[in-house]
Coordinates of C-alpha atoms in Angstrom, one line a residue:
X1 CA -70.1 -49.1 75.9
X2 CA -70.5 -50.3 72.4
X3 CA -68.1 -48.9 69.8
X4 CA -65.8 -49.6 66.9
X5 CA -63.2 -52.3 67.5
X6 CA -59.8 -50.8 68.4
X7 CA -58.4 -51.9 65.1
X8 CA -61.0 -50.1 63.1
X9 CA -60.8 -46.8 65.0
X10 CA -58.9 -43.9 63.2
X11 CA -55.4 -43.6 64.3
X12 CA -54.3 -40.0 64.6
X13 CA -50.6 -40.6 64.2
X14 CA -51.2 -42.7 61.1
X15 CA -53.3 -40.0 59.5
X16 CA -50.6 -37.4 60.2
X17 CA -48.0 -39.6 58.5
X18 CA -50.2 -39.9 55.4
X19 CA -50.8 -36.1 55.3
X20 CA -47.0 -35.4 55.6
X21 CA -46.2 -37.9 52.9
X22 CA -48.7 -36.3 50.5
X23 CA -47.3 -32.8 51.2
X24 CA -43.8 -34.1 50.5
X25 CA -44.8 -35.7 47.3
X26 CA -46.4 -32.5 46.1
X27 CA -43.3 -30.6 47.1
X28 CA -41.1 -33.0 45.2
X29 CA -43.3 -32.5 42.1
X30 CA -43.2 -28.8 42.4
X31 CA -39.4 -28.8 42.7
X32 CA -39.0 -31.1 39.7
X33 CA -41.3 -28.8 37.7
X34 CA -39.5 -25.6 38.6
X35 CA -36.1 -27.2 37.9
X36 CA -36.8 -28.6 34.5
X37 CA -39.1 -25.9 33.1
X38 CA -36.2 -23.4 32.6
X39 CA -34.1 -26.1 31.0
X40 CA -36.9 -27.1 28.7
X41 CA -37.5 -23.4 27.7
X42 CA -33.8 -22.9 27.0
X43 CA -33.6 -26.0 24.8
X44 CA -36.7 -24.9 23.0
X45 CA -35.3 -21.4 22.4
X46 CA -32.0 -22.9 21.2
X47 CA -34.0 -25.1 18.8
X48 CA -35.9 -22.1 17.4
X49 CA -32.7 -20.1 17.0
X50 CA -30.9 -23.0 15.3
X51 CA -33.8 -23.4 12.9
X52 CA -33.9 -19.6 12.2
X53 CA -30.2 -19.5 11.3
X54 CA -30.6 -22.2 8.8
X55 CA -28.7 -24.8 10.7
X56 CA -25.3 -23.3 9.7
X57 CA -26.2 -22.3 6.1
X58 CA -23.9 -19.6 4.8
X59 CA -25.4 -16.1 4.7
X60 CA -26.3 -15.4 1.1
X61 CA -24.6 -11.9 1.3
X62 CA -21.2 -13.7 1.2
X63 CA -22.1 -15.4 -2.1
X64 CA -24.5 -13.0 -3.8
X65 CA -24.4 -12.2 -7.5
X66 CA -27.2 -10.8 -9.7
X67 CA -26.9 -13.7 -12.1
X68 CA -27.6 -16.3 -9.5
X69 CA -31.4 -16.3 -9.9
X70 CA -31.6 -12.7 -8.6
X71 CA -30.3 -13.6 -5.1
X72 CA -29.5 -10.7 -2.8
X73 CA -28.9 -10.5 1.0
X74 CA -32.2 -11.0 2.7
X75 CA -34.0 -12.7 -0.3
X76 CA -33.8 -16.2 1.0
X77 CA -35.4 -15.4 4.4
X78 CA -37.7 -12.8 3.0
X79 CA -41.4 -13.4 3.7
X80 CA -42.1 -11.9 0.3
X81 CA -39.9 -14.5 -1.4
X82 CA -41.3 -17.4 0.7
X83 CA -44.9 -16.5 -0.1
X84 CA -44.0 -16.2 -3.8
X85 CA -42.2 -19.5 -3.8
X86 CA -45.2 -21.4 -2.4
X87 CA -47.4 -19.9 -5.2
X88 CA -44.8 -20.8 -7.9
X89 CA -44.4 -24.3 -6.5
X90 CA -48.1 -25.0 -7.2
X91 CA -47.7 -23.7 -10.7
X92 CA -44.5 -25.6 -11.3
X93 CA -42.6 -22.3 -11.9
X94 CA -39.9 -22.7 -9.3
X95 CA -37.3 -20.9 -11.6
X96 CA -39.5 -17.8 -11.9
X97 CA -39.9 -17.0 -8.2
X98 CA -38.9 -13.3 -8.3
X99 CA -41.4 -12.4 -11.0
X100 CA -44.3 -13.3 -8.8
X101 CA -43.2 -11.2 -5.8
X102 CA -45.1 -8.1 -4.6
X103 CA -43.7 -4.7 -5.6
X104 CA -44.5 -3.2 -2.2
X105 CA -41.8 -3.9 0.4
X106 CA -42.8 -4.8 3.9
X107 CA -41.2 -3.1 6.9
X108 CA -41.7 -5.0 10.2
X109 CA -39.0 -2.8 11.8
X110 CA -40.2 0.5 10.3
X111 CA -44.0 0.5 10.6
X112 CA -45.7 3.0 8.3
X113 CA -42.6 3.9 6.3
X114 CA -43.5 4.1 2.6
X115 CA -40.4 6.1 1.5
X116 CA -42.4 8.4 -0.6
X117 CA -39.8 10.8 -2.1
X118 CA -42.5 13.3 -3.0
X119 CA -43.7 13.6 0.6
X120 CA -44.7 17.3 0.9
X121 CA -44.7 17.1 4.7
X122 CA -41.0 16.3 5.0
X123 CA -38.8 19.3 5.7
X124 CA -36.2 20.2 4.8
X125 CA -35.9 18.2 1.6
X126 CA -32.4 16.7 1.5
X127 CA -30.7 14.9 -1.4
X128 CA -27.4 13.1 -2.2
X129 CA -25.3 13.2 -5.3
X130 CA -22.7 10.5 -6.0
X131 CA -20.5 9.2 -8.7
X132 CA -20.3 5.4 -8.5
X133 CA -19.2 2.2 -10.3
X134 CA -20.3 -0.1 -7.5
X135 CA -22.7 -3.1 -7.6
X136 CA -26.1 -3.6 -6.1
X137 CA -24.7 -5.3 -3.0
X138 CA -23.2 -1.9 -2.0
X139 CA -25.6 0.6 -3.6
X140 CA -28.9 -0.8 -2.4
X141 CA -28.1 -0.8 1.3
X142 CA -26.5 2.6 0.9
X143 CA -29.7 4.1 -0.7
X144 CA -32.2 2.6 1.7
X145 CA -30.2 3.4 4.8
X146 CA -30.1 7.1 3.7
X147 CA -33.9 6.9 3.0
X148 CA -34.5 5.7 6.5
X149 CA -32.6 8.6 8.0
X150 CA -34.4 11.2 5.9
X151 CA -32.9 11.6 2.4
X152 CA -35.5 11.8 -0.3
X153 CA -33.6 12.1 -3.6
X154 CA -30.5 10.5 -5.0
X155 CA -28.6 11.8 -8.1
X156 CA -26.4 8.9 -9.2
X157 CA -23.9 9.4 -11.9
X158 CA -23.2 5.7 -12.9
X159 CA -20.4 4.0 -14.8
X160 CA -18.7 0.7 -14.8
X161 CA -20.7 -2.0 -13.0
X162 CA -23.3 0.5 -11.8
X163 CA -24.1 1.3 -15.4
X164 CA -24.6 -2.3 -16.4
X165 CA -28.1 -3.3 -17.5
X166 CA -28.8 -5.5 -14.5
X167 CA -27.7 -3.0 -11.9
X168 CA -29.0 0.2 -13.5
X169 CA -32.4 -1.4 -14.2
X170 CA -32.9 -1.9 -10.5
X171 CA -31.7 1.6 -9.6
X172 CA -34.1 3.2 -12.1
X173 CA -37.0 1.4 -10.5
X174 CA -36.5 3.0 -7.0
X175 CA -38.6 6.1 -6.4
X176 CA -36.4 9.2 -5.8
X177 CA -33.4 7.7 -7.5
X178 CA -32.3 9.6 -10.6
X179 CA -29.8 7.8 -12.7
X180 CA -27.4 9.7 -15.1
X181 CA -25.2 7.7 -17.4
X182 CA -21.7 8.8 -18.6
X183 CA -22.7 9.1 -22.2
X184 CA -21.0 11.0 -25.0
X185 CA -23.7 13.6 -24.7
X186 CA -23.0 14.1 -21.0
X187 CA -19.3 14.5 -21.7
X188 CA -20.0 17.1 -24.4
X189 CA -22.2 19.1 -22.0
X190 CA -19.6 19.0 -19.2
X191 CA -16.9 20.0 -21.7
X192 CA -18.7 23.4 -22.0
X193 CA -18.7 24.0 -18.2
X194 CA -17.4 27.3 -17.0
X195 CA -15.2 25.3 -14.6
X196 CA -12.7 24.8 -17.5
X197 CA -12.4 28.5 -17.9
X198 CA -11.4 29.1 -14.3
X199 CA -8.4 28.1 -12.2
X200 CA -9.7 26.8 -8.9
X201 CA -9.8 23.2 -10.2
X202 CA -7.1 23.5 -12.8
X203 CA -4.3 21.9 -10.8
X204 CA -6.3 18.6 -11.1
X205 CA -6.9 18.8 -14.9
X206 CA -5.3 16.3 -17.3
X207 CA -4.0 14.0 -14.6
X208 CA -4.8 10.3 -14.2
X209 CA -6.6 8.1 -11.7
X210 CA -7.7 10.0 -8.5
X211 CA -7.2 13.4 -10.1
X212 CA -9.4 12.4 -13.0
X213 CA -12.0 11.1 -10.7
X214 CA -11.8 14.3 -8.6
X215 CA -12.5 16.4 -11.6
X216 CA -15.3 14.1 -12.8
X217 CA -17.0 14.2 -9.4
X218 CA -16.8 18.0 -9.3
X219 CA -18.4 18.3 -12.8
X220 CA -21.1 15.9 -11.8
X221 CA -21.8 17.9 -8.6
X222 CA -22.3 21.0 -10.7
X223 CA -25.0 19.2 -12.7
X224 CA -26.5 17.7 -9.6
X225 CA -27.1 21.3 -8.3
X226 CA -29.4 22.0 -11.3
X227 CA -31.2 18.7 -10.9
X228 CA -31.7 19.2 -7.1
X229 CA -33.0 22.7 -7.6
X230 CA -35.5 21.5 -10.2
X231 CA -36.6 18.7 -7.8
X232 CA -37.3 21.3 -5.1
X233 CA -34.5 20.2 -2.8
X234 CA -33.2 22.5 0.0
X235 CA -29.9 20.8 0.9
X236 CA -27.5 18.7 -1.1
X237 CA -24.7 16.3 0.1
X238 CA -21.9 14.7 -1.9
X239 CA -21.2 11.2 -0.5
X240 CA -19.5 8.2 -2.0
X241 CA -21.3 4.9 -1.9
X242 CA -18.7 3.6 0.7
X243 CA -19.8 6.4 3.1
X244 CA -22.8 6.6 5.4
X245 CA -24.1 9.7 7.2
X246 CA -24.2 9.2 11.0
X247 CA -26.6 11.8 12.5
X248 CA -25.4 11.4 16.0
X249 CA -26.8 13.7 18.6
X250 CA -30.3 13.7 17.2
X251 CA -33.3 12.3 19.1
X252 CA -34.8 10.7 16.0
X253 CA -31.6 9.8 14.2
X254 CA -32.5 11.8 11.1
X255 CA -30.7 14.2 8.8
X256 CA -33.8 16.4 8.8
X257 CA -33.5 17.0 12.5
X258 CA -29.8 17.9 12.1
X259 CA -30.4 20.5 9.3
X260 CA -33.6 21.9 10.9
X261 CA -31.4 23.2 13.8
X262 CA -28.9 24.9 11.4
X263 CA -29.3 28.7 11.6
X264 CA -30.8 30.2 8.4
X265 CA -27.7 32.3 7.6
X266 CA -25.4 29.2 7.4
X267 CA -24.7 28.1 3.8
X268 CA -22.6 25.0 4.3
X269 CA -22.4 22.3 7.1
X270 CA -19.2 20.2 7.4
X271 CA -19.4 16.7 8.7
X272 CA -16.1 15.3 10.0
X273 CA -15.5 11.8 8.9
X274 CA -14.8 8.7 11.0
X275 CA -12.8 5.9 9.4
X276 CA -13.6 2.2 9.6
X277 CA -11.2 0.0 11.6
X278 CA -11.8 -3.5 10.3
X279 CA -11.1 -6.4 12.6
X280 CA -10.9 -9.2 10.1
X281 CA -9.5 -9.7 6.7
X282 CA -12.5 -11.6 5.3
X283 CA -15.2 -9.0 5.5
X284 CA -17.7 -9.3 2.7
X285 CA -20.4 -6.6 3.6
X286 CA -18.8 -3.7 5.4
X287 CA -22.1 -1.9 6.3
X288 CA -23.2 -5.0 8.2
X289 CA -19.9 -6.3 9.6
X290 CA -17.9 -3.2 10.6
X291 CA -18.8 -1.5 13.9
X292 CA -15.4 -0.1 15.0
X293 CA -14.4 3.4 13.8
X294 CA -11.5 5.8 14.4
X295 CA -12.7 9.2 15.4
X296 CA -11.8 12.4 13.5
X297 CA -9.3 14.9 14.8
X298 CA -12.0 17.5 15.1
X299 CA -14.0 15.4 17.6
X300 CA -11.0 14.6 19.9
X301 CA -9.1 16.4 22.6
X302 CA -5.9 17.5 20.8
X303 CA -3.7 16.3 23.6
X304 CA -5.1 12.8 23.4
X305 CA -4.9 12.8 19.7
X306 CA -1.2 13.6 19.6
X307 CA -0.3 11.5 22.7
X308 CA -1.7 8.3 21.1
X309 CA -0.9 9.3 17.5
X310 CA 1.7 6.5 17.0
X311 CA -0.5 3.9 18.6
X312 CA -3.3 4.7 16.2
X313 CA -1.0 5.0 13.2
X314 CA 0.9 1.7 13.5
X315 CA 3.6 2.8 11.0
X316 CA 1.2 3.9 8.3
X317 CA 1.8 7.3 6.7
X318 CA -1.0 9.0 8.8
X319 CA -3.6 8.7 11.5
X320 CA -6.2 7.9 8.9
X321 CA -5.5 5.6 5.9
X322 CA -7.2 8.0 3.6
X323 CA -8.8 11.5 3.8
X324 CA -9.6 13.2 7.1
X325 CA -11.2 16.5 6.2
X326 CA -14.8 15.3 6.1
X327 CA -17.7 16.0 3.7
X328 CA -20.1 18.9 3.5
X329 CA -23.8 19.7 2.8
X330 CA -24.8 22.9 1.1
X331 CA -27.9 24.9 1.2
X332 CA -29.2 25.1 -2.4
X333 CA -29.3 28.8 -3.5
X334 CA -28.3 31.0 -6.3
X335 CA -24.7 30.8 -7.6
X336 CA -23.9 27.6 -5.7
X337 CA -21.0 25.6 -7.1
X338 CA -18.9 22.7 -5.9
X339 CA -15.4 23.2 -4.5
X340 CA -14.1 19.8 -5.2
X341 CA -15.6 16.6 -3.9
X342 CA -15.4 17.6 -0.2
X343 CA -16.8 21.1 -0.1
X344 CA -19.1 23.6 -1.8
X345 CA -18.7 27.3 -2.6
X346 CA -20.6 30.2 -4.1
X347 CA -19.6 32.4 -7.1
X348 CA -20.9 35.6 -5.4
X349 CA -20.0 35.2 -1.8
X350 CA -17.9 33.3 0.7
X351 CA -20.3 30.7 2.3
X352 CA -20.9 30.8 6.0
X353 CA -19.7 27.5 7.3
X354 CA -20.7 25.4 10.4
X355 CA -19.0 22.2 11.6
X356 CA -21.0 19.4 13.3
X357 CA -19.8 18.6 16.8
X358 CA -21.3 15.0 17.0
X359 CA -22.7 14.0 13.6
X360 CA -20.2 12.5 11.2
X361 CA -19.7 10.7 7.9
X362 CA -18.7 7.0 8.3
X363 CA -16.1 6.2 5.7
X364 CA -15.7 2.4 5.0
X365 CA -12.2 2.7 3.4
X366 CA -10.2 -0.4 2.5
X367 CA -12.8 -2.4 4.5
X368 CA -12.5 -5.4 2.2
X369 CA -9.3 -7.1 1.1
X370 CA -10.6 -7.0 -2.5
X371 CA -10.4 -3.2 -2.3
X372 CA -6.7 -3.5 -2.9
X373 CA -7.1 -5.1 -6.3
X374 CA -10.3 -3.2 -7.3
X375 CA -8.5 0.1 -6.8
X376 CA -5.6 -1.1 -8.8
X377 CA -7.8 -2.3 -11.7
X378 CA -9.4 1.1 -12.0
X379 CA -6.1 2.9 -12.5
X380 CA -3.6 2.3 -15.3
X381 CA -0.7 3.8 -13.4
X382 CA 2.8 2.4 -13.3
X383 CA 3.7 1.0 -9.8
X384 CA 6.7 3.3 -9.2
X385 CA 7.1 5.9 -6.5
X386 CA 7.4 8.7 -9.1
X387 CA 4.4 7.6 -11.2
X388 CA 2.0 7.0 -8.2
X389 CA 2.6 10.6 -7.1
X390 CA 0.8 11.7 -10.3
X391 CA -2.0 9.3 -9.8
X392 CA -2.9 9.4 -6.1
X393 CA -3.2 12.4 -3.7
X394 CA -2.7 10.4 -0.4
X395 CA 0.4 8.4 0.6
X396 CA -1.5 5.3 1.8
X397 CA -3.2 5.0 -1.6
X398 CA 0.1 5.1 -3.3
X399 CA 1.6 2.4 -1.1
X400 CA -1.5 0.2 -1.5
X401 CA -1.4 0.5 -5.3
X402 CA 2.3 -0.5 -5.5
X403 CA 1.6 -3.5 -3.2
X404 CA -1.4 -4.6 -5.2
X405 CA 0.5 -4.2 -8.5
X406 CA 3.7 -6.0 -7.5
X407 CA 3.1 -8.5 -4.7
X408 CA 1.6 -12.0 -4.7
X409 CA -1.8 -12.8 -3.2
X410 CA -0.2 -14.1 0.0
X411 CA 2.1 -11.0 0.3
X412 CA -0.9 -8.7 -0.3
X413 CA -2.9 -10.5 2.4
X414 CA 0.0 -10.2 4.9
X415 CA 0.5 -6.5 4.1
X416 CA -3.3 -5.9 4.5
X417 CA -3.3 -7.7 7.9
X418 CA -0.4 -5.6 9.1
X419 CA -1.5 -2.2 7.8
X420 CA -5.3 -2.3 7.8
X421 CA -6.7 -5.0 10.1
X422 CA -7.0 -4.4 13.8
X423 CA -6.6 -7.8 15.3
X424 CA -4.7 -6.8 18.5
X425 CA -7.3 -6.8 21.3
X426 CA -5.1 -4.9 23.7
X427 CA -4.4 -2.1 21.2
X428 CA -8.1 -1.8 20.4
X429 CA -9.1 -1.7 24.1
X430 CA -6.5 1.0 24.8
X431 CA -7.8 3.2 21.9
X432 CA -11.4 2.6 22.9
X433 CA -10.6 3.6 26.5
X434 CA -9.1 6.9 25.5
X435 CA -11.8 7.7 22.9
X436 CA -9.9 7.4 19.6
X437 CA -11.9 4.4 18.8
X438 CA -15.7 4.0 19.2
X439 CA -18.3 1.4 18.4
X440 CA -21.3 2.5 16.2
X441 CA -24.1 0.0 15.7
X442 CA -27.0 2.0 14.4
X443 CA -26.2 1.6 10.6
X444 CA -25.7 -2.1 11.1
X445 CA -29.1 -2.4 12.8
X446 CA -30.9 -0.4 10.2
X447 CA -29.5 -2.2 7.3
X448 CA -30.0 -5.6 8.9
X449 CA -33.6 -4.7 9.6
X450 CA -34.1 -3.7 6.0
X451 CA -32.5 -6.9 4.8
X452 CA -34.6 -9.1 7.0
X453 CA -37.8 -7.3 6.0
X454 CA -37.3 -8.2 2.4
X455 CA -36.8 -4.7 1.0
X456 CA -33.8 -5.4 -1.2
X457 CA -35.4 -8.6 -2.5
X458 CA -38.6 -6.8 -3.3
X459 CA -36.8 -4.0 -5.2
X460 CA -34.9 -6.5 -7.4
X461 CA -38.0 -8.6 -8.0
X462 CA -40.0 -5.5 -9.0
X463 CA -37.2 -4.4 -11.4
X464 CA -37.0 -7.8 -13.0
X465 CA -40.8 -8.0 -13.5
X466 CA -41.2 -4.5 -14.9
X467 CA -40.1 -3.0 -18.2
X468 CA -36.7 -1.4 -18.5
X469 CA -36.6 2.4 -18.5
X470 CA -32.9 2.6 -19.5
X471 CA -33.7 5.3 -22.1
X472 CA -33.6 8.0 -19.4
X473 CA -37.1 9.3 -20.3
X474 CA -38.7 8.4 -17.0
X475 CA -39.5 10.9 -14.3
X476 CA -36.6 9.9 -12.1
X477 CA -34.0 9.8 -14.8
X478 CA -32.6 12.8 -16.7
X479 CA -32.1 13.5 -20.4
X480 CA -28.9 15.4 -20.2
X481 CA -29.6 17.4 -23.4
X482 CA -33.0 18.6 -22.2
X483 CA -31.7 19.4 -18.7
X484 CA -29.8 22.5 -19.9
X485 CA -32.9 24.0 -21.5
X486 CA -34.9 24.2 -18.3
X487 CA -35.4 27.2 -16.0
X488 CA -32.4 26.6 -13.8
X489 CA -30.0 25.7 -16.5
X490 CA -26.3 26.0 -16.0
X491 CA -24.8 28.5 -18.4
X492 CA -21.3 28.1 -19.7
X493 CA -19.9 31.5 -21.0
X494 CA -17.1 31.3 -23.5
X495 CA -14.4 33.2 -21.6
X496 CA -10.7 33.0 -21.2
X497 CA -9.2 31.3 -18.2
X498 CA -9.4 33.7 -15.3
X499 CA -8.8 33.7 -11.5
X500 CA -11.7 34.1 -9.2
X501 CA -11.8 37.2 -7.1
X502 CA -10.5 36.5 -3.6
X503 CA -13.3 36.9 -1.1
X504 CA -12.0 35.4 2.1
X505 CA -9.1 33.0 2.2
X506 CA -6.8 30.8 0.2
X507 CA -9.4 28.1 -0.1
X508 CA -11.2 30.2 -2.7
X509 CA -8.4 29.8 -5.1
X510 CA -8.1 26.1 -5.1
X511 CA -10.7 23.3 -4.8
X512 CA -10.2 21.4 -1.5
X513 CA -8.8 18.0 -2.2
X514 CA -8.9 15.0 0.2
X515 CA -6.6 15.9 3.0
X516 CA -5.0 13.8 5.7
X517 CA -5.4 14.7 9.5
X518 CA -2.6 16.6 11.2
X519 CA 0.6 14.8 11.6
X520 CA 2.7 14.5 14.7
X521 CA 5.6 16.9 14.5
X522 CA 8.9 16.0 16.1
X523 CA 9.7 19.4 17.6
X524 CA 6.3 21.0 17.8
X525 CA 2.6 20.4 17.3
X526 CA 0.9 22.5 14.8
X527 CA -2.1 24.4 16.4
X528 CA -5.6 23.8 15.1
X529 CA -5.9 27.3 13.4
X530 CA -2.9 26.4 11.3
X531 CA -4.1 23.0 10.4
X532 CA -5.4 23.6 6.9
X533 CA -2.2 25.5 5.9
X534 CA -0.1 22.6 7.2
X535 CA -2.1 20.0 5.3
X536 CA -1.7 22.0 2.1
X537 CA 2.0 22.3 2.6
X538 CA 2.3 18.6 3.2
X539 CA 0.2 17.9 0.1
X540 CA 2.4 20.2 -2.0
X541 CA 5.5 18.3 -0.8
X542 CA 3.9 15.0 -1.7
X543 CA 3.0 16.1 -5.2

């Protein structure tokens, strides 16, 4: 039978070998692809991250100053600035980048937010008043953070650096920010205040440094009540520009949600303060670099607080470096008055008070090494134990002032590391474990998002490009003289010094100063109801 030669006939075993070899080759290629694909993606991601971080370029926040071509944290990487730079490059105007930027900030992390301070749909309307001498690197993040969490208006009494032309010009350009300068006219109006005819603040009159600031803050708060009422505000806070409100316990992380839930018969809401616990001595921007905080006595189990008191104090005069009695918000109503920088009161009735169980004020105190010398430079007190008692209300402030006034730079740094910086990981973990310390990241994330979106750069660029409104005649700035002729003017009767009628407690006689948290007694622990009396006794002994 005719057929193919044996050599030309298909060999079944040979075909099988070829088929197996092809499958193995495909399998090897698949393994190779699956092995090197993740490596390639990882290298690509690292490359993108390295390019995005500038290849090790120093963050501009550590070297920012207004005079350096208007630089501010976030300006270098801002899409607003980059787009403007490309336009200017074509026009050979590289030195005039900021003047070409848009005046409308972009918010990739806060879609749809326009920060319209006249938004009629927002309720309740909440404002802040503050007395500040800080620079833009502190004030701008402070303002826009509080805008994000629901504040609409800011009544800023500025002096020092904050009142300088470059800084105040930017502040005046921000909607909802009302700038009041410490002019001769302002001081003349405040000299007529009824506060001088009463005794509740008199123990702080005519004393230097912190006492003088305390009186000044109180007088400014009195004026801010009038301004807030004219602006249609419903609640008013007094916060310093080194403090951020932390609306913990709310679903939307807003102050509006907090205050909406407050019963209508409550006049004042107290927010216990948490104190920053810095972990390095070289912090430049506390709002973006500090995440560790020491909780307030009011938010801790009392047994835990006193059991770990010495661990948390580390030889300092108290559990907190500075004050521990929180800050308060007041419902704006008839006869409202300040009661020092930490509380509010009413001339006709004792305010009904409520204390927040979760929300707090984050106090970034002594968070920068330079705070030692800046506090010293603002006070002309002699660095002796007797003199500092007249200048400062809290013991740590007194010690810090003496060190800053008498020690060398190296000695100050050593003291700062021993008394302020928390570098001991074991100690931190212990206090975190038992709840005296906690990590809070929300403010850092919000401020970083604002910075990366170009908000701060946009505000500065807009202020530089526009005309100055330093004359206080704009809608958002107040003419002090005209303010007292309006409907809700403060009236200053010429009366002799008198004592207010007692309507419910010793606190009505004296303005509440910054108070330290309870101390650990050797023989007994003072109970919570006696805490305020104990603190006042301690304060009297210190003074």
